[in-house]
Amino acid sequence: MIILDLEWNQGYDKTVLDEVLQIGAVRVDRLGGPITDIFCAFIRPRVHKKMKQMARYLPELRRSLDSETTFPEAMGAFLDWCGEEREFGAWGSGDMEVLAQNCRYWKMEADLSKKVWDLQRAFSITVGTGQSVALYRAVEYCGVPAPFEFHNALNDCVYTAVVSQWITPAAIDELSSPAWVKKFTWTSEPEGSSREIGPFQTARSGLNSRTSRLMSCPLCGEKGWVIQWRSRREGVYFGTFPCREHGRFLVRFVMSPGEDGLFRGRLSLPPLTDATIQAYSEAMKGQLHSCKALGGRRRRRGGRRRSGDEAREKAS
Ligand SMILES: [Zn+2]
């Protein structure tokens, strides 16, 4: 397994690029095993001249600024070093994406679709917290001596490799198949009950709409309501709805504004795939949108219900 870490300068102008300043990596023969090889490259920034907040305080920024190495050179050397390795790990989930972004910018061909274990999440699962634990905190928690500075990509990889000794196999299992997977009923169709809905005036009204929230069980047709949506990426929402007989289903709602400014969306029951697991796990860490007025009440007709709903809306 290769554990990698990057330091980068956040893009701040029209050029959308989080410019990589350092690639660090260590090789271990198994998670928690000894480090058998290391890789480190400091990269001279060529795109963004100004260092943004985080980058400005990198302890070894000078070594990037003084470096002769370009991103394509460093990346080429890194890929050579990786060889045929298939398993990757990182503290957090963003590094491979940033690497891919830089490759696209420099028009480099590199297959970065590799599976990267988020060791930060695995650590959180191991110690039983729902929060993301900063690397230095994990090091402190494990009582590991910290003679090297943090925020040097190579040092951070070394710390990640050492702290990984504490990660349990059960936590790694949960990363590949989280506990919530078993709580849902999954349909065999690739995109079950997919349908287009809208238009809506605003994204919010789309999320609150009866049409986006009243779902039918794909097995028996019983109606169930989505009462909240979770979203980490704009326009992609996840919710759930129950069927008394068949359990709870996961719904994905993708919605975006059209040229007329109105929002249209597509509802579907996502299949159980790695992509779904990744997307829903991310969404759970994101924003919560509680829908206005519980839908089930709308089935009853009559004036009293309506005033009750309005009161609830004002109160919320
Ligand atoms: Zn059902």
PDB file of C-alpha atoms and ligand atoms in Angstrom:
ATOM      1  CA  MET A   1       0.000   0.000   0.000  1.00  0.00           C
ATOM      2  CA  ILE A   2       1.076   3.554  -0.721  1.00  0.00           C
ATOM      3  CA  ILE A   3       0.122   6.339   1.655  1.00  0.00           C
ATOM      4  CA  LEU A   4       0.212   9.707  -0.005  1.00  0.00           C
ATOM      5  CA  ASP A   5      -0.156  13.312   1.032  1.00  0.00           C
ATOM      6  CA  LEU A   6       0.007  16.620  -0.789  1.00  0.00           C
ATOM      7  CA  GLU A   7       0.608  20.211   0.135  1.00  0.00           C
ATOM      8  CA  TRP A   8      -0.969  22.713  -2.222  1.00  0.00           C
ATOM      9  CA  ASN A   9      -1.778  26.362  -2.758  1.00  0.00           C
ATOM     10  CA  GLN A  10      -5.469  27.019  -3.099  1.00  0.00           C
ATOM     11  CA  GLY A  11      -6.521  28.561  -6.415  1.00  0.00           C
ATOM     12  CA  TYR A  12      -7.676  32.148  -5.966  1.00  0.00           C
ATOM     13  CA  ASP A  13      -8.300  33.596  -9.416  1.00  0.00           C
ATOM     14  CA  LYS A  14      -9.880  32.620 -12.737  1.00  0.00           C
ATOM     15  CA  THR A  15      -7.513  29.669 -13.059  1.00  0.00           C
ATOM     16  CA  VAL A  16      -9.262  26.978 -11.096  1.00  0.00           C
ATOM     17  CA  LEU A  17      -6.297  25.040  -9.802  1.00  0.00           C
ATOM     18  CA  ASP A  18      -5.230  23.955  -6.367  1.00  0.00           C
ATOM     19  CA  GLU A  19      -1.575  23.980  -7.277  1.00  0.00           C
ATOM     20  CA  VAL A  20       0.439  21.127  -5.802  1.00  0.00           C
ATOM     21  CA  LEU A  21       3.595  22.274  -3.978  1.00  0.00           C
ATOM     22  CA  GLN A  22       4.746  18.950  -2.589  1.00  0.00           C
ATOM     23  CA  ILE A  23       4.014  15.277  -3.157  1.00  0.00           C
ATOM     24  CA  GLY A  24       4.922  12.990  -0.291  1.00  0.00           C
ATOM     25  CA  ALA A  25       4.366   9.243  -0.096  1.00  0.00           C
ATOM     26  CA  VAL A  26       5.490   6.189   1.807  1.00  0.00           C
ATOM     27  CA  ARG A  27       5.211   2.527   0.927  1.00  0.00           C
ATOM     28  CA  VAL A  28       4.126  -0.017   3.521  1.00  0.00           C
ATOM     29  CA  ASP A  29       3.700  -3.731   2.896  1.00  0.00           C
ATOM     30  CA  ARG A  30       0.395  -3.664   4.790  1.00  0.00           C
ATOM     31  CA  LEU A  31      -1.660  -1.120   6.727  1.00  0.00           C
ATOM     32  CA  GLY A  32       0.117  -0.517  10.021  1.00  0.00           C
ATOM     33  CA  GLY A  33       3.234  -2.295   8.751  1.00  0.00           C
ATOM     34  CA  PRO A  34       6.735  -0.804   8.586  1.00  0.00           C
ATOM     35  CA  ILE A  35       7.629   1.830   6.003  1.00  0.00           C
ATOM     36  CA  THR A  36       9.722   0.249   3.257  1.00  0.00           C
ATOM     37  CA  ASP A  37      10.277   3.206   0.923  1.00  0.00           C
ATOM     38  CA  ILE A  38       9.613   6.925   0.696  1.00  0.00           C
ATOM     39  CA  PHE A  39       8.929   9.473  -2.056  1.00  0.00           C
ATOM     40  CA  CYS A  40       9.176  13.239  -1.781  1.00  0.00           C
ATOM     41  CA  ALA A  41       9.102  16.012  -4.381  1.00  0.00           C
ATOM     42  CA  PHE A  42       8.954  19.755  -3.812  1.00  0.00           C
ATOM     43  CA  ILE A  43       7.380  21.532  -6.769  1.00  0.00           C
ATOM     44  CA  ARG A  44       7.933  25.094  -7.836  1.00  0.00           C
ATOM     45  CA  PRO A  45       4.598  26.923  -8.284  1.00  0.00           C
ATOM     46  CA  ARG A  46       4.170  28.168 -11.876  1.00  0.00           C
ATOM     47  CA  VAL A  47       0.524  29.197 -11.957  1.00  0.00           C
ATOM     48  CA  HIS A  48      -0.371  31.087  -8.796  1.00  0.00           C
ATOM     49  CA  LYS A  49       2.295  33.506  -7.640  1.00  0.00           C
ATOM     50  CA  LYS A  50       0.561  34.517  -4.446  1.00  0.00           C
ATOM     51  CA  MET A  51       0.505  32.043  -1.581  1.00  0.00           C
ATOM     52  CA  LYS A  52      -2.886  31.822   0.074  1.00  0.00           C
ATOM     53  CA  GLN A  53      -3.348  31.589   3.827  1.00  0.00           C
ATOM     54  CA  MET A  54      -2.716  27.882   4.343  1.00  0.00           C
ATOM     55  CA  ALA A  55       0.193  27.620   1.921  1.00  0.00           C
ATOM     56  CA  ARG A  56       1.888  30.687   3.359  1.00  0.00           C
ATOM     57  CA  TYR A  57       2.431  28.904   6.651  1.00  0.00           C
ATOM     58  CA  LEU A  58       3.810  25.674   5.241  1.00  0.00           C
ATOM     59  CA  PRO A  59       6.981  25.028   7.225  1.00  0.00           C
ATOM     60  CA  GLU A  60       8.959  24.122   4.112  1.00  0.00           C
ATOM     61  CA  LEU A  61       7.400  26.479   1.601  1.00  0.00           C
ATOM     62  CA  ARG A  62      10.878  27.788   0.784  1.00  0.00           C
ATOM     63  CA  ARG A  63      11.885  24.386  -0.590  1.00  0.00           C
ATOM     64  CA  SER A  64       8.987  24.522  -3.072  1.00  0.00           C
ATOM     65  CA  LEU A  65       9.731  28.105  -4.076  1.00  0.00           C
ATOM     66  CA  ASP A  66      13.425  27.246  -4.604  1.00  0.00           C
ATOM     67  CA  SER A  67      12.705  23.985  -6.387  1.00  0.00           C
ATOM     68  CA  GLU A  68      13.528  23.483 -10.079  1.00  0.00           C
ATOM     69  CA  THR A  69      11.021  20.648 -10.379  1.00  0.00           C
ATOM     70  CA  THR A  70       7.824  21.143 -12.407  1.00  0.00           C
ATOM     71  CA  PHE A  71       4.582  19.360 -11.662  1.00  0.00           C
ATOM     72  CA  PRO A  72       4.800  17.087 -14.737  1.00  0.00           C
ATOM     73  CA  GLU A  73       8.329  16.020 -13.736  1.00  0.00           C
ATOM     74  CA  ALA A  74       7.345  15.325 -10.145  1.00  0.00           C
ATOM     75  CA  MET A  75       4.181  13.516 -11.177  1.00  0.00           C
ATOM     76  CA  GLY A  76       6.051  11.388 -13.710  1.00  0.00           C
ATOM     77  CA  ALA A  77       8.585  10.390 -11.058  1.00  0.00           C
ATOM     78  CA  PHE A  78       5.787   9.653  -8.608  1.00  0.00           C
ATOM     79  CA  LEU A  79       3.959   7.378 -11.065  1.00  0.00           C
ATOM     80  CA  ASP A  80       7.212   5.521 -11.804  1.00  0.00           C
ATOM     81  CA  TRP A  81       7.800   5.116  -8.106  1.00  0.00           C
ATOM     82  CA  CYS A  82       4.239   3.803  -7.576  1.00  0.00           C
ATOM     83  CA  GLY A  83       4.738   1.133 -10.256  1.00  0.00           C
ATOM     84  CA  GLU A  84       1.956  -1.432 -10.247  1.00  0.00           C
ATOM     85  CA  GLU A  85       0.696  -0.589  -6.767  1.00  0.00           C
ATOM     86  CA  ARG A  86      -3.086  -0.742  -6.566  1.00  0.00           C
ATOM     87  CA  GLU A  87      -3.852   0.135  -2.958  1.00  0.00           C
ATOM     88  CA  PHE A  88      -3.631   3.714  -1.762  1.00  0.00           C
ATOM     89  CA  GLY A  89      -4.397   5.451   1.487  1.00  0.00           C
ATOM     90  CA  ALA A  90      -4.497   9.067   2.610  1.00  0.00           C
ATOM     91  CA  TRP A  91      -5.476  11.118   5.648  1.00  0.00           C
ATOM     92  CA  GLY A  92      -8.740  12.549   4.305  1.00  0.00           C
ATOM     93  CA  SER A  93     -10.440  12.147   0.962  1.00  0.00           C
ATOM     94  CA  GLY A  94      -9.319  15.055  -1.205  1.00  0.00           C
ATOM     95  CA  ASP A  95      -5.754  14.314  -2.245  1.00  0.00           C
ATOM     96  CA  MET A  96      -6.294  12.114  -5.294  1.00  0.00           C
ATOM     97  CA  GLU A  97      -8.800  14.622  -6.639  1.00  0.00           C
ATOM     98  CA  VAL A  98      -6.303  17.482  -6.340  1.00  0.00           C
ATOM     99  CA  LEU A  99      -3.655  15.348  -8.027  1.00  0.00           C
ATOM    100  CA  ALA A 100      -6.063  14.575 -10.882  1.00  0.00           C
ATOM    101  CA  GLN A 101      -6.919  18.265 -11.200  1.00  0.00           C
ATOM    102  CA  ASN A 102      -3.231  19.168 -11.583  1.00  0.00           C
ATOM    103  CA  CYS A 103      -2.744  16.403 -14.164  1.00  0.00           C
ATOM    104  CA  ARG A 104      -5.650  17.769 -16.196  1.00  0.00           C
ATOM    105  CA  TYR A 105      -4.205  21.254 -15.983  1.00  0.00           C
ATOM    106  CA  TRP A 106      -0.824  20.088 -17.293  1.00  0.00           C
ATOM    107  CA  LYS A 107      -2.540  17.802 -19.816  1.00  0.00           C
ATOM    108  CA  MET A 108      -0.898  14.723 -18.356  1.00  0.00           C
ATOM    109  CA  GLU A 109      -2.335  11.274 -18.906  1.00  0.00           C
ATOM    110  CA  ALA A 110      -2.501   9.468 -15.592  1.00  0.00           C
ATOM    111  CA  ASP A 111      -4.937   6.866 -14.377  1.00  0.00           C
ATOM    112  CA  LEU A 112      -5.891   8.227 -10.985  1.00  0.00           C
ATOM    113  CA  SER A 113      -9.157   6.363 -10.677  1.00  0.00           C
ATOM    114  CA  LYS A 114      -7.491   4.258  -8.012  1.00  0.00           C
ATOM    115  CA  LYS A 115      -9.248   3.364  -4.823  1.00  0.00           C
ATOM    116  CA  VAL A 116      -7.901   5.465  -1.968  1.00  0.00           C
ATOM    117  CA  TRP A 117      -8.703   4.390   1.573  1.00  0.00           C
ATOM    118  CA  ASP A 118      -9.624   7.404   3.664  1.00  0.00           C
ATOM    119  CA  LEU A 119      -7.512   6.544   6.716  1.00  0.00           C
ATOM    120  CA  GLN A 120      -8.813   9.587   8.587  1.00  0.00           C
ATOM    121  CA  ARG A 121     -12.327   8.151   8.415  1.00  0.00           C
ATOM    122  CA  ALA A 122     -11.053   4.691   9.319  1.00  0.00           C
ATOM    123  CA  PHE A 123      -9.353   6.236  12.348  1.00  0.00           C
ATOM    124  CA  SER A 124     -12.559   8.070  13.342  1.00  0.00           C
ATOM    125  CA  ILE A 125     -14.497   4.809  13.093  1.00  0.00           C
ATOM    126  CA  THR A 126     -11.852   3.016  15.163  1.00  0.00           C
ATOM    127  CA  VAL A 127     -11.936   5.517  18.012  1.00  0.00           C
ATOM    128  CA  GLY A 128     -15.705   5.918  17.733  1.00  0.00           C
ATOM    129  CA  THR A 129     -16.118   9.543  16.761  1.00  0.00           C
ATOM    130  CA  GLY A 130     -18.229  10.919  13.970  1.00  0.00           C
ATOM    131  CA  GLN A 131     -15.858  13.849  13.553  1.00  0.00           C
ATOM    132  CA  SER A 132     -12.808  14.195  11.360  1.00  0.00           C
ATOM    133  CA  VAL A 133      -9.705  13.981  13.534  1.00  0.00           C
ATOM    134  CA  ALA A 134      -6.780  16.227  12.583  1.00  0.00           C
ATOM    135  CA  LEU A 135      -3.609  14.229  12.005  1.00  0.00           C
ATOM    136  CA  TYR A 136      -1.708  15.924  14.838  1.00  0.00           C
ATOM    137  CA  ARG A 137      -4.578  15.060  17.195  1.00  0.00           C
ATOM    138  CA  ALA A 138      -4.499  11.420  16.137  1.00  0.00           C
ATOM    139  CA  VAL A 139      -0.748  11.361  16.742  1.00  0.00           C
ATOM    140  CA  GLU A 140      -1.304  12.875  20.191  1.00  0.00           C
ATOM    141  CA  TYR A 141      -4.158  10.454  20.922  1.00  0.00           C
ATOM    142  CA  CYS A 142      -1.967   7.455  20.091  1.00  0.00           C
ATOM    143  CA  GLY A 143       0.891   8.798  22.184  1.00  0.00           C
ATOM    144  CA  VAL A 144       3.231   8.803  19.199  1.00  0.00           C
ATOM    145  CA  PRO A 145       6.253  11.084  19.590  1.00  0.00           C
ATOM    146  CA  ALA A 146       6.159  13.912  17.041  1.00  0.00           C
ATOM    147  CA  PRO A 147       9.718  15.095  16.369  1.00  0.00           C
ATOM    148  CA  PHE A 148       8.954  16.241  12.789  1.00  0.00           C
ATOM    149  CA  GLU A 149       6.879  19.214  11.734  1.00  0.00           C
ATOM    150  CA  PHE A 150       3.372  18.650  10.433  1.00  0.00           C
ATOM    151  CA  HIS A 151       2.244  19.968   7.025  1.00  0.00           C
ATOM    152  CA  ASN A 152       5.259  18.609   5.274  1.00  0.00           C
ATOM    153  CA  ALA A 153       3.686  16.021   2.963  1.00  0.00           C
ATOM    154  CA  LEU A 154       6.336  13.385   3.625  1.00  0.00           C
ATOM    155  CA  ASN A 155       6.234  13.835   7.411  1.00  0.00           C
ATOM    156  CA  ASP A 156       2.453  13.663   7.352  1.00  0.00           C
ATOM    157  CA  CYS A 157       2.632  10.371   5.426  1.00  0.00           C
ATOM    158  CA  VAL A 158       5.020   8.963   8.013  1.00  0.00           C
ATOM    159  CA  TYR A 159       2.670   9.989  10.814  1.00  0.00           C
ATOM    160  CA  THR A 160      -0.304   8.558   8.915  1.00  0.00           C
ATOM    161  CA  ALA A 161       1.535   5.256   8.432  1.00  0.00           C
ATOM    162  CA  VAL A 162       2.391   5.072  12.152  1.00  0.00           C
ATOM    163  CA  VAL A 163      -1.083   6.027  13.348  1.00  0.00           C
ATOM    164  CA  SER A 164      -2.552   3.426  10.958  1.00  0.00           C
ATOM    165  CA  GLN A 165      -1.333   0.731  13.347  1.00  0.00           C
ATOM    166  CA  TRP A 166      -4.283   1.675  15.532  1.00  0.00           C
ATOM    167  CA  ILE A 167      -6.876   1.298  12.753  1.00  0.00           C
ATOM    168  CA  THR A 168      -8.879  -1.898  13.187  1.00  0.00           C
ATOM    169  CA  PRO A 169      -9.740  -4.268  10.308  1.00  0.00           C
ATOM    170  CA  ALA A 170     -13.397  -3.694  11.212  1.00  0.00           C
ATOM    171  CA  ALA A 171     -12.977   0.020  10.468  1.00  0.00           C
ATOM    172  CA  ILE A 172     -11.501  -0.762   7.053  1.00  0.00           C
ATOM    173  CA  ASP A 173     -14.393  -3.148   6.406  1.00  0.00           C
ATOM    174  CA  GLU A 174     -16.800  -0.425   7.309  1.00  0.00           C
ATOM    175  CA  LEU A 175     -15.168   1.935   4.799  1.00  0.00           C
ATOM    176  CA  SER A 176     -15.849  -0.517   1.994  1.00  0.00           C
ATOM    177  CA  SER A 177     -19.313  -1.385   3.250  1.00  0.00           C
ATOM    178  CA  PRO A 178     -20.535   1.080   5.879  1.00  0.00           C
ATOM    179  CA  ALA A 179     -23.024   0.026   8.548  1.00  0.00           C
ATOM    180  CA  TRP A 180     -25.780   2.100   6.955  1.00  0.00           C
ATOM    181  CA  VAL A 181     -25.658  -0.072   3.823  1.00  0.00           C
ATOM    182  CA  LYS A 182     -27.391  -2.830   5.797  1.00  0.00           C
ATOM    183  CA  LYS A 183     -30.075  -0.445   7.025  1.00  0.00           C
ATOM    184  CA  PHE A 184     -31.402   0.111   3.516  1.00  0.00           C
ATOM    185  CA  THR A 185     -33.296  -2.049   1.077  1.00  0.00           C
ATOM    186  CA  TRP A 186     -31.570  -2.065  -2.321  1.00  0.00           C
ATOM    187  CA  THR A 187     -33.265  -2.648  -5.636  1.00  0.00           C
ATOM    188  CA  SER A 188     -31.669  -4.698  -8.368  1.00  0.00           C
ATOM    189  CA  GLU A 189     -32.575  -2.310 -11.188  1.00  0.00           C
ATOM    190  CA  PRO A 190     -29.628  -0.088 -12.111  1.00  0.00           C
ATOM    191  CA  GLU A 191     -31.567   3.157 -11.614  1.00  0.00           C
ATOM    192  CA  GLY A 192     -34.856   2.132 -10.020  1.00  0.00           C
ATOM    193  CA  SER A 193     -37.947   4.325 -10.416  1.00  0.00           C
ATOM    194  CA  SER A 194     -36.068   7.166 -12.064  1.00  0.00           C
ATOM    195  CA  ARG A 195     -38.252  10.156 -12.928  1.00  0.00           C
ATOM    196  CA  GLU A 196     -37.942  13.792 -13.955  1.00  0.00           C
ATOM    197  CA  ILE A 197     -39.593  16.445 -11.819  1.00  0.00           C
ATOM    198  CA  GLY A 198     -39.958  20.220 -11.792  1.00  0.00           C
ATOM    199  CA  PRO A 199     -39.785  22.962 -12.721  1.00  0.00           C
ATOM    200  CA  PHE A 200     -39.372  24.704  -9.375  1.00  0.00           C
ATOM    201  CA  GLN A 201     -38.818  28.403  -8.677  1.00  0.00           C
ATOM    202  CA  THR A 202     -35.940  27.693  -6.307  1.00  0.00           C
ATOM    203  CA  ALA A 203     -33.841  24.731  -5.209  1.00  0.00           C
ATOM    204  CA  ARG A 204     -35.452  25.051  -1.788  1.00  0.00           C
ATOM    205  CA  SER A 205     -38.968  24.720  -3.178  1.00  0.00           C
ATOM    206  CA  GLY A 206     -37.779  21.677  -5.127  1.00  0.00           C
ATOM    207  CA  LEU A 207     -36.538  20.085  -1.923  1.00  0.00           C
ATOM    208  CA  ASN A 208     -39.774  20.870  -0.100  1.00  0.00           C
ATOM    209  CA  SER A 209     -42.024  19.818  -2.957  1.00  0.00           C
ATOM    210  CA  ARG A 210     -44.531  17.026  -2.610  1.00  0.00           C
ATOM    211  CA  THR A 211     -43.380  15.641  -5.976  1.00  0.00           C
ATOM    212  CA  SER A 212     -39.777  15.244  -4.856  1.00  0.00           C
ATOM    213  CA  ARG A 213     -40.677  13.765  -1.498  1.00  0.00           C
ATOM    214  CA  LEU A 214     -43.607  11.418  -2.025  1.00  0.00           C
ATOM    215  CA  MET A 215     -42.013   8.164  -3.136  1.00  0.00           C
ATOM    216  CA  SER A 216     -43.394   4.718  -3.924  1.00  0.00           C
ATOM    217  CA  CYS A 217     -41.885   1.484  -2.720  1.00  0.00           C
ATOM    218  CA  PRO A 218     -40.490  -0.180  -5.872  1.00  0.00           C
ATOM    219  CA  LEU A 219     -41.626  -3.572  -4.583  1.00  0.00           C
ATOM    220  CA  CYS A 220     -45.219  -2.968  -3.457  1.00  0.00           C
ATOM    221  CA  GLY A 221     -46.038   0.620  -4.393  1.00  0.00           C
ATOM    222  CA  GLU A 222     -46.710   1.840  -0.848  1.00  0.00           C
ATOM    223  CA  LYS A 223     -46.150   5.563  -0.516  1.00  0.00           C
ATOM    224  CA  GLY A 224     -43.495   6.937   1.814  1.00  0.00           C
ATOM    225  CA  TRP A 225     -42.204  10.449   2.469  1.00  0.00           C
ATOM    226  CA  VAL A 226     -38.699  11.857   2.399  1.00  0.00           C
ATOM    227  CA  ILE A 227     -38.466  14.179   5.417  1.00  0.00           C
ATOM    228  CA  GLN A 228     -34.933  15.475   5.004  1.00  0.00           C
ATOM    229  CA  TRP A 229     -32.176  15.788   2.428  1.00  0.00           C
ATOM    230  CA  ARG A 230     -28.429  15.679   2.876  1.00  0.00           C
ATOM    231  CA  SER A 231     -26.038  17.319   0.480  1.00  0.00           C
ATOM    232  CA  ARG A 232     -22.304  17.926   0.255  1.00  0.00           C
ATOM    233  CA  ARG A 233     -22.176  18.806  -3.433  1.00  0.00           C
ATOM    234  CA  GLU A 234     -24.431  21.480  -4.777  1.00  0.00           C
ATOM    235  CA  GLY A 235     -27.340  20.008  -6.689  1.00  0.00           C
ATOM    236  CA  VAL A 236     -26.942  16.436  -5.414  1.00  0.00           C
ATOM    237  CA  TYR A 237     -29.192  15.448  -2.516  1.00  0.00           C
ATOM    238  CA  PHE A 238     -29.807  12.199  -0.703  1.00  0.00           C
ATOM    239  CA  GLY A 239     -32.864  11.265   1.314  1.00  0.00           C
ATOM    240  CA  THR A 240     -34.618   8.141   2.511  1.00  0.00           C
ATOM    241  CA  PHE A 241     -38.222   6.953   2.656  1.00  0.00           C
ATOM    242  CA  PRO A 242     -39.850   3.998   4.377  1.00  0.00           C
ATOM    243  CA  CYS A 243     -42.134   1.186   3.297  1.00  0.00           C
ATOM    244  CA  ARG A 244     -43.773  -0.628   6.198  1.00  0.00           C
ATOM    245  CA  GLU A 245     -43.198  -4.004   4.595  1.00  0.00           C
ATOM    246  CA  HIS A 246     -39.917  -3.565   2.697  1.00  0.00           C
ATOM    247  CA  GLY A 247     -37.867  -1.282   4.878  1.00  0.00           C
ATOM    248  CA  ARG A 248     -36.123   1.952   4.044  1.00  0.00           C
ATOM    249  CA  PHE A 249     -34.940   3.064   0.617  1.00  0.00           C
ATOM    250  CA  LEU A 250     -32.255   5.547  -0.374  1.00  0.00           C
ATOM    251  CA  VAL A 251     -33.236   8.262  -2.868  1.00  0.00           C
ATOM    252  CA  ARG A 252     -30.941  10.446  -4.907  1.00  0.00           C
ATOM    253  CA  PHE A 253     -32.215  13.786  -6.138  1.00  0.00           C
ATOM    254  CA  VAL A 254     -30.107  15.655  -8.679  1.00  0.00           C
ATOM    255  CA  MET A 255     -31.381  19.151  -9.430  1.00  0.00           C
ATOM    256  CA  SER A 256     -29.985  22.128 -11.326  1.00  0.00           C
ATOM    257  CA  PRO A 257     -31.270  25.398 -12.764  1.00  0.00           C
ATOM    258  CA  GLY A 258     -31.975  25.555 -16.503  1.00  0.00           C
ATOM    259  CA  GLU A 259     -31.465  28.473 -18.867  1.00  0.00           C
ATOM    260  CA  ASP A 260     -34.856  29.854 -17.791  1.00  0.00           C
ATOM    261  CA  GLY A 261     -33.606  29.972 -14.174  1.00  0.00           C
ATOM    262  CA  LEU A 262     -36.074  27.304 -13.098  1.00  0.00           C
ATOM    263  CA  PHE A 263     -34.901  24.192 -11.294  1.00  0.00           C
ATOM    264  CA  ARG A 264     -35.506  20.730 -12.693  1.00  0.00           C
ATOM    265  CA  GLY A 265     -34.418  17.490 -11.212  1.00  0.00           C
ATOM    266  CA  ARG A 266     -34.261  13.755 -11.482  1.00  0.00           C
ATOM    267  CA  LEU A 267     -35.157  11.356  -8.694  1.00  0.00           C
ATOM    268  CA  SER A 268     -33.834   7.850  -8.609  1.00  0.00           C
ATOM    269  CA  LEU A 269     -33.106   4.963  -6.300  1.00  0.00           C
ATOM    270  CA  PRO A 270     -29.344   4.589  -6.673  1.00  0.00           C
ATOM    271  CA  PRO A 271     -27.881   1.091  -7.018  1.00  0.00           C
ATOM    272  CA  LEU A 272     -25.506  -0.253  -4.376  1.00  0.00           C
ATOM    273  CA  THR A 273     -22.134   0.579  -5.935  1.00  0.00           C
ATOM    274  CA  ASP A 274     -18.837   2.017  -4.693  1.00  0.00           C
ATOM    275  CA  ALA A 275     -19.846   5.355  -6.243  1.00  0.00           C
ATOM    276  CA  THR A 276     -23.128   5.385  -4.303  1.00  0.00           C
ATOM    277  CA  ILE A 277     -21.375   4.467  -1.055  1.00  0.00           C
ATOM    278  CA  GLN A 278     -18.828   7.225  -1.587  1.00  0.00           C
ATOM    279  CA  ALA A 279     -21.410   9.842  -2.572  1.00  0.00           C
ATOM    280  CA  TYR A 280     -23.810   9.071   0.282  1.00  0.00           C
ATOM    281  CA  SER A 281     -21.003   8.889   2.872  1.00  0.00           C
ATOM    282  CA  GLU A 282     -19.871  12.331   1.723  1.00  0.00           C
ATOM    283  CA  ALA A 283     -23.424  13.702   1.716  1.00  0.00           C
ATOM    284  CA  MET A 284     -23.942  12.565   5.314  1.00  0.00           C
ATOM    285  CA  LYS A 285     -21.127  14.908   6.326  1.00  0.00           C
ATOM    286  CA  GLY A 286     -22.767  17.740   4.412  1.00  0.00           C
ATOM    287  CA  GLN A 287     -25.683  20.101   4.848  1.00  0.00           C
ATOM    288  CA  LEU A 288     -28.977  18.980   6.290  1.00  0.00           C
ATOM    289  CA  HIS A 289     -32.177  20.260   4.736  1.00  0.00           C
ATOM    290  CA  SER A 290     -35.236  19.441   6.840  1.00  0.00           C
ATOM    291  CA  CYS A 291     -38.349  19.564   4.718  1.00  0.00           C
ATOM    292  CA  LYS A 292     -41.139  21.879   5.775  1.00  0.00           C
ATOM    293  CA  ALA A 293     -44.279  20.286   7.225  1.00  0.00           C
ATOM    294  CA  LEU A 294     -44.313  16.523   7.478  1.00  0.00           C
ATOM    295  CA  GLY A 295     -45.845  15.207   4.290  1.00  0.00           C
ATOM    296  CA  GLY A 296     -47.974  12.510   5.842  1.00  0.00           C
ATOM    297  CA  ARG A 297     -50.305  15.142   7.235  1.00  0.00           C
ATOM    298  CA  ARG A 298     -51.245  16.351   3.795  1.00  0.00           C
ATOM    299  CA  ARG A 299     -53.211  13.214   3.151  1.00  0.00           C
ATOM    300  CA  ARG A 300     -55.844  14.360   5.573  1.00  0.00           C
ATOM    301  CA  ARG A 301     -58.089  17.066   4.238  1.00  0.00           C
ATOM    302  CA  GLY A 302     -59.663  19.882   6.223  1.00  0.00           C
ATOM    303  CA  GLY A 303     -59.143  23.385   7.503  1.00  0.00           C
ATOM    304  CA  ARG A 304     -57.704  22.452  10.848  1.00  0.00           C
ATOM    305  CA  ARG A 305     -54.814  20.589   9.350  1.00  0.00           C
ATOM    306  CA  ARG A 306     -53.937  23.506   7.111  1.00  0.00           C
ATOM    307  CA  SER A 307     -53.752  26.028   9.910  1.00  0.00           C
ATOM    308  CA  GLY A 308     -51.680  23.538  11.898  1.00  0.00           C
ATOM    309  CA  ASP A 309     -49.228  23.232   9.011  1.00  0.00           C
ATOM    310  CA  GLU A 310     -48.924  26.968   8.658  1.00  0.00           C
ATOM    311  CA  ALA A 311     -48.262  27.397  12.336  1.00  0.00           C
ATOM    312  CA  ARG A 312     -45.562  24.777  12.099  1.00  0.00           C
ATOM    313  CA  GLU A 313     -44.015  26.541   9.148  1.00  0.00           C
ATOM    314  CA  LYS A 314     -43.916  29.839  11.020  1.00  0.00           C
ATOM    315  CA  ALA A 315     -42.429  28.184  14.058  1.00  0.00           C
ATOM    316  CA  SER A 316     -39.629  26.540  12.079  1.00  0.00           C
TER     317      SER A 316
HETATM  318 ZN    ZN B   1     -43.011  -2.075  -0.094  1.00  0.00          ZN
END
